[in-house]
Structure formats: structure tokens, C-alpha cells
């Protein structure tokens, strides 16, 4: 049975706070807010919806294994910025960053058949458990930033996130000289405190999966191979639009004035567009992330008469050159980049190419597949690289591969 104890504890906690707190909140202090308020924004709701869409867990398992641990982290993060400098240095920045990284990592994991090197049967059986490894690794690689702060309640008591939730107005300062080892040790302790015991029991049935998660959380990230690769890529995609790195905190002065102003949350597209000398690099990967996002979130039309994407025989058929021109137009990039973009996509080798790179299809006007048709040229991509079994659209009965 799903354990909702934490949910009711949170409700009781905030009733207690509102009853007992002194209405005269000290100046320059921040008041802790409820989980519902923390997740109220449409941007955060979209990210949560995206995480659910990329999961293949049942709704009950999703709530217990993903939703509750993630909400516990959000509740602890409250309105903290991610860092003193950088892209997410505003109140609430840590939650935005965490949700974006976890959502991206979740989607990226769907592009791989895990564990690498296993038989197709084993990969099919273990895909869900390895997806959980990726979600937990990305979640606690973000939650470890909580150790960057020294937090003081209005009562003068110091707060430590491994002990309790924030229960009264607080001030904070960034702690200088936090080492990577300190961050990862803190993240590991927090993870083993928050990940449900039922999830640990489930993961323990797959020793390599549990080992990979344990190694990642305790700091041996490079040794986890694909897990580290996926999470690192999710972080890079999240930070790419800002063209800057997260800097470790430098201040050691308790914040007398909270100067970190909340900015409007920016919906970050699924892409990595680095510009150097006015040239786009890593264009193929940028297009790939845009394609996945557009397909999963229904931003791109599928199976319609004038659509550039169709589903056929277990594949996603993307129509060229149209799909590349749509991407360039949305990114406000010149049409002349089409050839470079197409070559960059081909280098990814996500498409089928046993008869060459391109395939020809006929799009008929009726299901009898007779009469007039439109001839289309494009790429065939295995549908499981983009969709899960839960969100895969139906196949287009009007399309035939020639």
C-alpha cells in the first residue's frame, strides 16, 4: 500500500507553523512556504508532467518511488538559489535547476538500451529499474547543493537539512570552500535518507543497478559509465542556454540583505546550442533533443496530412528536408545551415541505415492505399528511442514504405 505518511506530516507541519509563528517576521528573513506553493508555477508543473510522461512505472509506483522523494527534495530546497553566481542565482533557482536536470536525464535515458552489453531480453526487463537509477542519480546530484548554505532561524538556531525541514523564517549565507567530496558525501547521506526502502528493495533485485547508483552517489561517478554520461549531459543541456558555469560560493557573510531577486522562470528548450565564432556546434544533438521534446509534448504534429513526422512499423519517420527547416526556423537560424544540420544528425546514427540513410514513403489519402499519394523522403528512427510504450502514438495507416 502506498505510504502517504509524509504527505500528511507536511500538512500538519504547516498548520503548526502558521499557528505558532510570530507574525512579526524579522527583516531580511525568508518565510518557508508549502509544497503546493513551491510547485504552483506552470513551468514547474510542466516539468513534473514531463517526468511522469517519460516514466514507465505504474501511477502508484511512480508516486512512491519518484514523486514523494522529489517533493521531499523540493520541500528542503524551499527558495534557495542554486549558487551565489551563475544562471540560477535567484530565490527558487535550486528547485528550477533540479526539476530541469531530472526531467532531461529521465528523457535522455530513454535513448539508451540499458544495461549496456546485456541481451535484448535483459534490457527489456531492466529498462524501468535503470531509468530509476538515472532519476535518483540526477536528483541527488542537484540536492547536494543544499550543503552550500549556513542557515539560521529567527530563534538563532542553525538548520541542517539532514535533520529537519525549515519550520520558521530563516536567513542564509553561502559557505565558502565546499569541496566536491563534501558535496557528494552530503548528497549520498541525503539520498539514503530519502529514497524509499521499497525502492531500495526493488533495486537490490538487480545488483548491477544498485551498485551503479551507490557508486554514483558516493562519488565514483566516472566509473558508472553511462549513468554519469546521461546525468552530465542533462546538466550541460540545462546550463547551455546561459553560456556559463555554476560557481562555487565565495561569500562568508551572513545575508543581512537578501539581494537575490526572483526572476521569471525560463522554459528551457531541450537542446544544447553553443555558439563559437557565430557557428553552431553540436547541432545534431540540439536537433535530437528538440525532436524528442516536440514529439513527446505534442509540439510537433504527428500523422497529420501535412505533418513532418509519422509513425510506421515501429519507427518514427521524419520528412526531409522539411523537418530540418522547421527546426532552423524555430531556432531563428539561417536556412543555409540545413546541410550541416542534416550531416550532424546523420553522425548521431540514431536512424536506420541498412539500405542507405534515406527511405521513401507514400502517403495515401485513404486506408485502401489506392489512388493519389504524396511521395515523401526521410529517415526511419526506432520509435523506442523517442517514445515509451505508454506514450507512443498509433501508427499512420495511410503511410507505406516503398
Tab-separated table of C-alpha atoms in Angstrom:
chain	number	residue	atom	x	y	z
A	1	UNK	CA	0.000	0.000	0.000
A	2	UNK	CA	1.243	3.477	-0.866
A	3	UNK	CA	2.673	5.243	2.140
A	4	UNK	CA	1.240	8.772	2.296
A	5	UNK	CA	2.527	9.468	5.793
A	6	UNK	CA	4.929	12.151	4.551
A	7	UNK	CA	2.097	13.988	2.798
A	8	UNK	CA	0.023	14.274	5.953
A	9	UNK	CA	3.084	15.160	8.009
A	10	UNK	CA	3.673	18.142	5.713
A	11	UNK	CA	0.064	19.300	6.087
A	12	UNK	CA	0.321	19.086	9.885
A	13	UNK	CA	3.686	20.815	9.856
A	14	UNK	CA	2.411	23.884	8.045
A	15	UNK	CA	-0.684	24.124	10.232
A	16	UNK	CA	1.665	24.163	13.211
A	17	UNK	CA	3.889	26.789	11.613
A	18	UNK	CA	1.004	29.127	10.826
A	19	UNK	CA	-0.379	28.756	14.346
A	20	UNK	CA	2.818	29.195	16.335
A	21	UNK	CA	4.934	31.576	14.255
A	22	UNK	CA	5.246	35.160	15.433
A	23	UNK	CA	3.577	37.446	12.923
A	24	UNK	CA	6.449	39.908	13.276
A	25	UNK	CA	8.880	38.193	10.958
A	26	UNK	CA	12.429	39.559	11.333
A	27	UNK	CA	13.535	41.830	8.483
A	28	UNK	CA	15.541	40.270	5.641
A	29	UNK	CA	14.257	36.803	6.519
A	30	UNK	CA	12.528	34.314	4.260
A	31	UNK	CA	9.359	32.534	5.325
A	32	UNK	CA	9.147	28.809	4.450
A	33	UNK	CA	6.278	28.027	2.109
A	34	UNK	CA	4.193	24.924	1.472
A	35	UNK	CA	4.930	22.278	-1.115
A	36	UNK	CA	1.858	23.262	-3.138
A	37	UNK	CA	3.087	26.845	-3.343
A	38	UNK	CA	6.574	25.699	-4.308
A	39	UNK	CA	5.184	23.688	-7.224
A	40	UNK	CA	2.477	26.154	-8.233
A	41	UNK	CA	4.147	27.705	-11.298
A	42	UNK	CA	3.134	26.438	-14.734
A	43	UNK	CA	6.787	25.857	-15.640
A	44	UNK	CA	7.342	23.514	-12.707
A	45	UNK	CA	4.052	21.747	-13.382
A	46	UNK	CA	5.117	21.185	-16.995
A	47	UNK	CA	8.391	19.661	-15.827
A	48	UNK	CA	6.598	17.319	-13.424
A	49	UNK	CA	4.209	16.280	-16.168
A	50	UNK	CA	7.142	15.612	-18.474
A	51	UNK	CA	8.783	13.393	-15.841
A	52	UNK	CA	5.594	11.379	-15.459
A	53	UNK	CA	5.298	11.021	-19.250
A	54	UNK	CA	8.828	9.650	-19.540
A	55	UNK	CA	8.280	7.105	-16.767
A	56	UNK	CA	7.059	3.573	-17.397
A	57	UNK	CA	6.095	2.952	-13.760
A	58	UNK	CA	2.515	2.426	-12.682
A	59	UNK	CA	0.904	5.501	-11.167
A	60	UNK	CA	1.145	4.102	-7.628
A	61	UNK	CA	4.812	3.132	-8.048
A	62	UNK	CA	5.559	6.490	-9.689
A	63	UNK	CA	4.127	8.385	-6.724
A	64	UNK	CA	6.002	6.285	-4.174
A	65	UNK	CA	9.351	5.922	-5.963
A	66	UNK	CA	9.622	9.250	-7.817
A	67	UNK	CA	7.056	11.833	-6.767
A	68	UNK	CA	7.398	11.634	-2.980
A	69	UNK	CA	11.259	11.662	-2.912
A	70	UNK	CA	11.324	14.527	-5.419
A	71	UNK	CA	8.798	16.503	-3.371
A	72	UNK	CA	10.862	15.940	-0.233
A	73	UNK	CA	13.839	17.497	-2.004
A	74	UNK	CA	11.724	20.419	-3.247
A	75	UNK	CA	10.437	20.930	0.297
A	76	UNK	CA	14.001	21.047	1.644
A	77	UNK	CA	15.198	23.370	-1.132
A	78	UNK	CA	12.436	25.884	-0.429
A	79	UNK	CA	13.510	29.191	-2.042
A	80	UNK	CA	17.276	28.702	-2.016
A	81	UNK	CA	19.228	29.818	-5.064
A	82	UNK	CA	21.454	27.198	-6.629
A	83	UNK	CA	24.623	29.213	-6.247
A	84	UNK	CA	25.897	32.663	-5.418
A	85	UNK	CA	26.769	33.341	-9.030
A	86	UNK	CA	25.589	31.889	-12.295
A	87	UNK	CA	22.390	31.073	-14.118
A	88	UNK	CA	20.254	30.020	-11.148
A	89	UNK	CA	21.349	32.569	-8.545
A	90	UNK	CA	17.814	33.727	-7.720
A	91	UNK	CA	15.409	32.731	-4.972
A	92	UNK	CA	13.925	29.413	-6.009
A	93	UNK	CA	16.687	28.735	-8.503
A	94	UNK	CA	17.697	25.421	-6.933
A	95	UNK	CA	14.244	23.901	-7.418
A	96	UNK	CA	14.078	25.059	-11.045
A	97	UNK	CA	17.516	23.646	-11.757
A	98	UNK	CA	16.758	20.327	-10.078
A	99	UNK	CA	13.462	19.793	-11.905
A	100	UNK	CA	15.022	20.658	-15.262
A	101	UNK	CA	18.021	18.366	-14.788
A	102	UNK	CA	15.939	15.410	-13.552
A	103	UNK	CA	13.435	15.797	-16.387
A	104	UNK	CA	16.175	15.935	-19.009
A	105	UNK	CA	18.060	12.987	-17.550
A	106	UNK	CA	14.844	10.970	-17.499
A	107	UNK	CA	14.229	11.659	-21.184
A	108	UNK	CA	17.843	11.088	-22.198
A	109	UNK	CA	17.844	7.667	-20.536
A	110	UNK	CA	15.117	6.606	-22.961
A	111	UNK	CA	17.616	6.958	-25.819
A	112	UNK	CA	19.662	4.034	-24.469
A	113	UNK	CA	19.063	0.336	-24.075
A	114	UNK	CA	20.297	-0.389	-20.563
A	115	UNK	CA	22.272	-2.015	-19.122
A	116	UNK	CA	24.769	-1.685	-21.971
A	117	UNK	CA	26.103	-5.026	-23.141
A	118	UNK	CA	23.191	-7.060	-21.805
A	119	UNK	CA	20.977	-9.183	-24.007
A	120	UNK	CA	17.847	-7.579	-25.519
A	121	UNK	CA	15.726	-9.661	-23.146
A	122	UNK	CA	17.624	-8.401	-20.089
A	123	UNK	CA	17.468	-4.820	-21.345
A	124	UNK	CA	13.713	-5.066	-21.825
A	125	UNK	CA	13.313	-6.495	-18.312
A	126	UNK	CA	15.589	-3.949	-16.632
A	127	UNK	CA	14.759	-0.750	-18.525
A	128	UNK	CA	12.488	0.548	-15.747
A	129	UNK	CA	14.957	-0.102	-12.929
A	130	UNK	CA	17.810	1.593	-14.818
A	131	UNK	CA	15.554	4.553	-15.514
A	132	UNK	CA	15.097	4.823	-11.733
A	133	UNK	CA	18.894	4.779	-11.281
A	134	UNK	CA	19.175	7.733	-13.669
A	135	UNK	CA	16.369	9.644	-11.935
A	136	UNK	CA	17.853	9.165	-8.454
A	137	UNK	CA	21.393	9.981	-9.626
A	138	UNK	CA	20.275	13.221	-11.264
A	139	UNK	CA	18.001	14.165	-8.341
A	140	UNK	CA	20.681	13.885	-5.669
A	141	UNK	CA	23.432	15.382	-7.802
A	142	UNK	CA	21.267	18.519	-7.542
A	143	UNK	CA	20.181	18.093	-3.911
A	144	UNK	CA	23.829	18.025	-2.816
A	145	UNK	CA	23.917	21.813	-3.345
A	146	UNK	CA	21.953	22.163	-0.104
A	147	UNK	CA	25.228	21.787	1.759
A	148	UNK	CA	26.332	25.159	0.356
A	149	UNK	CA	24.359	27.068	2.952
A	150	UNK	CA	24.588	28.071	6.558
A	151	UNK	CA	21.005	28.728	7.629
A	152	UNK	CA	19.831	30.492	10.748
A	153	UNK	CA	16.277	30.541	12.142
A	154	UNK	CA	14.854	33.672	13.733
A	155	UNK	CA	15.405	31.950	17.090
A	156	UNK	CA	19.142	31.803	16.361
A	157	UNK	CA	19.078	28.038	15.892
A	158	UNK	CA	21.087	26.691	12.962
A	159	UNK	CA	19.375	24.463	10.369
A	160	UNK	CA	20.797	21.335	8.794
A	161	UNK	CA	18.762	19.620	6.021
A	162	UNK	CA	19.564	16.071	7.181
A	163	UNK	CA	17.786	16.711	10.476
A	164	UNK	CA	14.524	18.534	9.773
A	165	UNK	CA	12.516	20.732	7.439
A	166	UNK	CA	12.547	24.507	7.607
A	167	UNK	CA	9.857	25.465	10.118
A	168	UNK	CA	10.300	29.206	10.707
A	169	UNK	CA	11.653	32.315	8.989
A	170	UNK	CA	15.303	31.948	8.105
A	171	UNK	CA	18.324	33.753	6.768
A	172	UNK	CA	21.201	32.123	4.954
A	173	UNK	CA	24.708	32.678	3.745
A	174	UNK	CA	26.835	30.745	1.297
A	175	UNK	CA	29.628	28.679	2.835
A	176	UNK	CA	32.983	29.163	1.211
A	177	UNK	CA	35.358	26.348	0.280
A	178	UNK	CA	32.899	23.482	-0.066
A	179	UNK	CA	34.819	20.662	-1.703
A	180	UNK	CA	33.420	18.270	-4.275
A	181	UNK	CA	33.929	15.390	-1.837
A	182	UNK	CA	31.913	17.200	0.825
A	183	UNK	CA	29.087	17.810	-1.629
A	184	UNK	CA	28.955	14.209	-2.775
A	185	UNK	CA	29.122	12.774	0.733
A	186	UNK	CA	26.273	15.046	1.764
A	187	UNK	CA	24.271	14.082	-1.332
A	188	UNK	CA	24.765	10.378	-0.575
A	189	UNK	CA	23.619	10.752	3.044
A	190	UNK	CA	20.560	12.691	1.902
A	191	UNK	CA	19.786	10.099	-0.778
A	192	UNK	CA	19.807	7.124	1.573
A	193	UNK	CA	17.584	9.106	3.940
A	194	UNK	CA	15.017	9.979	1.255
A	195	UNK	CA	14.931	7.088	-1.230
A	196	UNK	CA	12.077	4.809	-0.031
A	197	UNK	CA	13.054	1.448	1.445
A	198	UNK	CA	10.705	-0.265	-1.004
A	199	UNK	CA	12.673	1.305	-3.852
A	200	UNK	CA	15.941	0.047	-2.362
A	201	UNK	CA	14.457	-3.443	-2.069
A	202	UNK	CA	13.363	-3.260	-5.705
A	203	UNK	CA	16.779	-2.060	-6.894
A	204	UNK	CA	18.534	-4.754	-4.845
A	205	UNK	CA	16.972	-7.375	-7.115
A	206	UNK	CA	19.297	-6.006	-9.814
A	207	UNK	CA	22.742	-5.837	-8.147
A	208	UNK	CA	24.470	-4.011	-11.015
A	209	UNK	CA	21.833	-1.286	-11.000
A	210	UNK	CA	22.083	-0.773	-7.239
A	211	UNK	CA	25.879	-0.841	-7.458
A	212	UNK	CA	25.865	1.812	-10.179
A	213	UNK	CA	23.602	4.086	-8.126
A	214	UNK	CA	25.672	3.570	-4.963
A	215	UNK	CA	28.919	4.317	-6.785
A	216	UNK	CA	27.455	7.430	-8.383
A	217	UNK	CA	26.074	8.817	-5.138
A	218	UNK	CA	29.278	8.157	-3.170
A	219	UNK	CA	31.473	9.990	-5.654
A	220	UNK	CA	32.738	7.342	-8.072
A	221	UNK	CA	30.800	8.897	-10.909
A	222	UNK	CA	33.181	8.369	-13.803
A	223	UNK	CA	33.232	4.629	-13.033
A	224	UNK	CA	29.462	4.382	-13.596
A	225	UNK	CA	29.866	4.972	-17.324
A	226	UNK	CA	26.522	5.603	-18.980
A	227	UNK	CA	24.897	6.826	-15.737
A	228	UNK	CA	27.442	9.616	-15.369
A	229	UNK	CA	27.269	10.329	-19.099
A	230	UNK	CA	23.494	10.806	-19.070
A	231	UNK	CA	23.394	12.959	-15.928
A	232	UNK	CA	26.330	15.089	-17.105
A	233	UNK	CA	24.629	15.630	-20.444
A	234	UNK	CA	21.394	16.629	-18.696
A	235	UNK	CA	23.314	19.207	-16.657
A	236	UNK	CA	25.057	20.515	-19.784
A	237	UNK	CA	21.759	20.862	-21.646
A	238	UNK	CA	20.232	22.710	-18.698
A	239	UNK	CA	23.073	25.188	-18.397
A	240	UNK	CA	23.812	25.591	-22.115
A	241	UNK	CA	21.353	28.447	-22.819
A	242	UNK	CA	23.037	30.539	-20.131
A	243	UNK	CA	26.569	30.059	-21.527
A	244	UNK	CA	28.073	29.955	-18.061
A	245	UNK	CA	29.089	27.532	-15.339
A	246	UNK	CA	27.860	27.264	-11.771
A	247	UNK	CA	30.427	28.839	-9.499
A	248	UNK	CA	31.135	27.616	-6.005
A	249	UNK	CA	30.030	30.079	-3.326
A	250	UNK	CA	32.527	32.627	-2.086
A	251	UNK	CA	30.700	34.747	0.489
A	252	UNK	CA	31.168	34.148	4.208
A	253	UNK	CA	28.978	36.972	5.418
A	254	UNK	CA	25.517	36.168	6.793
A	255	UNK	CA	22.982	37.751	4.467
A	256	UNK	CA	21.872	40.974	6.128
A	257	UNK	CA	20.128	41.916	2.895
A	258	UNK	CA	18.640	39.289	0.634
A	259	UNK	CA	19.722	40.735	-2.702
A	260	UNK	CA	18.888	37.681	-4.775
A	261	UNK	CA	15.794	38.731	-6.646
A	262	UNK	CA	13.458	36.128	-8.086
A	263	UNK	CA	13.411	36.165	-11.845
A	264	UNK	CA	10.748	34.823	-14.181
A	265	UNK	CA	11.308	31.124	-14.764
A	266	UNK	CA	12.510	30.493	-18.290
A	267	UNK	CA	11.223	27.474	-20.183
A	268	UNK	CA	14.451	25.943	-21.437
A	269	UNK	CA	14.166	24.060	-24.745
A	270	UNK	CA	15.598	20.545	-24.983
A	271	UNK	CA	18.801	21.465	-26.756
A	272	UNK	CA	22.410	22.440	-26.433
A	273	UNK	CA	23.294	25.360	-28.701
A	274	UNK	CA	26.809	26.609	-28.087
A	275	UNK	CA	27.952	29.463	-30.270
A	276	UNK	CA	31.602	29.995	-31.141
A	277	UNK	CA	32.667	32.399	-33.862
A	278	UNK	CA	28.995	32.612	-34.903
A	279	UNK	CA	28.932	28.920	-35.783
A	280	UNK	CA	26.629	26.374	-34.166
A	281	UNK	CA	28.346	23.357	-32.661
A	282	UNK	CA	26.792	20.111	-31.561
A	283	UNK	CA	23.892	20.881	-33.871
A	284	UNK	CA	22.886	17.257	-34.316
A	285	UNK	CA	22.378	16.756	-30.595
A	286	UNK	CA	20.453	20.020	-30.369
A	287	UNK	CA	18.118	18.858	-33.128
A	288	UNK	CA	17.704	15.446	-31.483
A	289	UNK	CA	16.642	16.900	-28.138
A	290	UNK	CA	14.261	19.300	-29.895
A	291	UNK	CA	12.750	16.390	-31.838
A	292	UNK	CA	12.176	14.300	-28.695
A	293	UNK	CA	10.650	17.228	-26.821
A	294	UNK	CA	8.406	18.115	-29.757
A	295	UNK	CA	7.178	14.549	-30.199
A	296	UNK	CA	6.574	13.756	-26.526
A	297	UNK	CA	4.909	17.077	-25.685
A	298	UNK	CA	2.868	17.215	-28.929
A	299	UNK	CA	4.571	20.412	-30.013
A	300	UNK	CA	5.215	18.775	-33.387
A	301	UNK	CA	2.314	17.407	-35.402
A	302	UNK	CA	2.321	13.622	-35.948
A	303	UNK	CA	0.432	11.512	-38.520
A	304	UNK	CA	-1.447	14.502	-39.951
A	305	UNK	CA	-1.701	15.059	-43.739
A	306	UNK	CA	0.851	17.878	-43.708
A	307	UNK	CA	2.900	16.647	-40.738
A	308	UNK	CA	6.648	16.174	-40.973
A	309	UNK	CA	6.550	13.213	-38.562
A	310	UNK	CA	4.719	9.903	-38.957
A	311	UNK	CA	4.688	6.562	-37.124
A	312	UNK	CA	5.078	3.393	-39.187
A	313	UNK	CA	6.002	-0.223	-38.368
A	314	UNK	CA	7.685	0.598	-35.060
A	315	UNK	CA	9.595	3.565	-36.487
A	316	UNK	CA	9.313	7.342	-36.419
A	317	UNK	CA	9.528	8.643	-39.985
A	318	UNK	CA	10.812	12.236	-40.206
A	319	UNK	CA	10.280	14.002	-43.507
A	320	UNK	CA	13.275	15.752	-45.038
A	321	UNK	CA	14.269	18.411	-45.713
A	322	UNK	CA	11.128	19.913	-44.144
A	323	UNK	CA	11.822	18.819	-40.560
A	324	UNK	CA	15.253	20.467	-40.610
A	325	UNK	CA	13.848	23.736	-41.924
A	326	UNK	CA	11.213	23.747	-39.160
A	327	UNK	CA	13.959	23.366	-36.548
A	328	UNK	CA	16.084	26.146	-38.079
A	329	UNK	CA	13.078	28.472	-38.249
A	330	UNK	CA	12.155	27.899	-34.589
A	331	UNK	CA	15.764	28.456	-33.543
A	332	UNK	CA	15.966	31.578	-35.744
A	333	UNK	CA	18.929	30.123	-37.600
A	334	UNK	CA	19.646	30.644	-41.322
A	335	UNK	CA	18.252	28.165	-43.844
A	336	UNK	CA	21.783	27.778	-45.192
A	337	UNK	CA	22.616	25.677	-42.120
A	338	UNK	CA	20.350	22.857	-43.353
A	339	UNK	CA	23.089	20.724	-44.918
A	340	UNK	CA	25.339	20.984	-41.852
A	341	UNK	CA	22.389	20.148	-39.598
A	342	UNK	CA	21.466	17.113	-41.670
A	343	UNK	CA	25.027	15.804	-41.659
A	344	UNK	CA	25.265	16.378	-37.896
A	345	UNK	CA	22.063	14.389	-37.383
A	346	UNK	CA	23.342	11.509	-39.521
A	347	UNK	CA	26.532	11.329	-37.469
A	348	UNK	CA	24.433	10.505	-34.400
A	349	UNK	CA	23.430	7.224	-36.121
A	350	UNK	CA	20.076	7.061	-34.368
A	351	UNK	CA	18.318	6.291	-37.661
A	352	UNK	CA	18.044	3.075	-39.638
A	353	UNK	CA	20.573	2.906	-42.478
A	354	UNK	CA	20.648	-0.656	-43.757
A	355	UNK	CA	19.513	0.490	-47.224
A	356	UNK	CA	21.307	3.806	-47.051
A	357	UNK	CA	20.368	6.757	-44.893
A	358	UNK	CA	17.159	7.823	-46.603
A	359	UNK	CA	13.878	5.984	-47.141
A	360	UNK	CA	10.954	6.791	-49.413
A	361	UNK	CA	7.340	6.557	-48.291
A	362	UNK	CA	3.977	7.071	-49.934
A	363	UNK	CA	1.276	8.916	-48.026
A	364	UNK	CA	-2.131	7.923	-49.412
A	365	UNK	CA	-5.448	9.700	-48.973
A	366	UNK	CA	-7.446	6.607	-47.952
A	367	UNK	CA	-6.825	3.443	-45.955
A	368	UNK	CA	-7.276	1.270	-49.035
A	369	UNK	CA	-3.906	2.650	-50.112
A	370	UNK	CA	-5.221	3.369	-53.561
A	371	UNK	CA	-5.364	6.427	-55.776
A	372	UNK	CA	-3.372	9.576	-55.291
A	373	UNK	CA	-0.476	9.701	-52.871
A	374	UNK	CA	2.242	12.064	-51.746
A	375	UNK	CA	5.828	10.892	-52.097
A	376	UNK	CA	7.941	11.619	-49.024
A	377	UNK	CA	11.632	11.141	-48.334
A	378	UNK	CA	13.178	10.937	-44.884
A	379	UNK	CA	14.722	8.950	-42.032
A	380	UNK	CA	13.374	5.994	-40.084
A	381	UNK	CA	14.150	6.176	-36.350
A	382	UNK	CA	13.276	3.309	-33.954
A	383	UNK	CA	10.230	4.553	-32.048
A	384	UNK	CA	11.614	3.379	-28.674
A	385	UNK	CA	14.392	5.965	-28.984
A	386	UNK	CA	11.786	8.716	-28.729
A	387	UNK	CA	8.668	7.268	-27.116
A	388	UNK	CA	7.939	4.875	-24.277
A	389	UNK	CA	5.310	2.175	-24.597
A	390	UNK	CA	2.954	4.440	-22.608
A	391	UNK	CA	3.089	7.486	-24.848
A	392	UNK	CA	3.779	6.066	-28.313
A	393	UNK	CA	1.223	7.353	-30.870
A	394	UNK	CA	-0.673	4.941	-33.095
A	395	UNK	CA	0.787	4.113	-36.483
A	396	UNK	CA	-0.335	6.038	-39.562
A	397	UNK	CA	-2.457	3.624	-41.669
A	398	UNK	CA	-2.037	5.837	-44.748
A	399	UNK	CA	1.759	5.565	-44.935
A	400	UNK	CA	3.691	2.871	-46.788
A	401	UNK	CA	7.464	2.434	-47.091
A	402	UNK	CA	8.416	1.924	-50.728
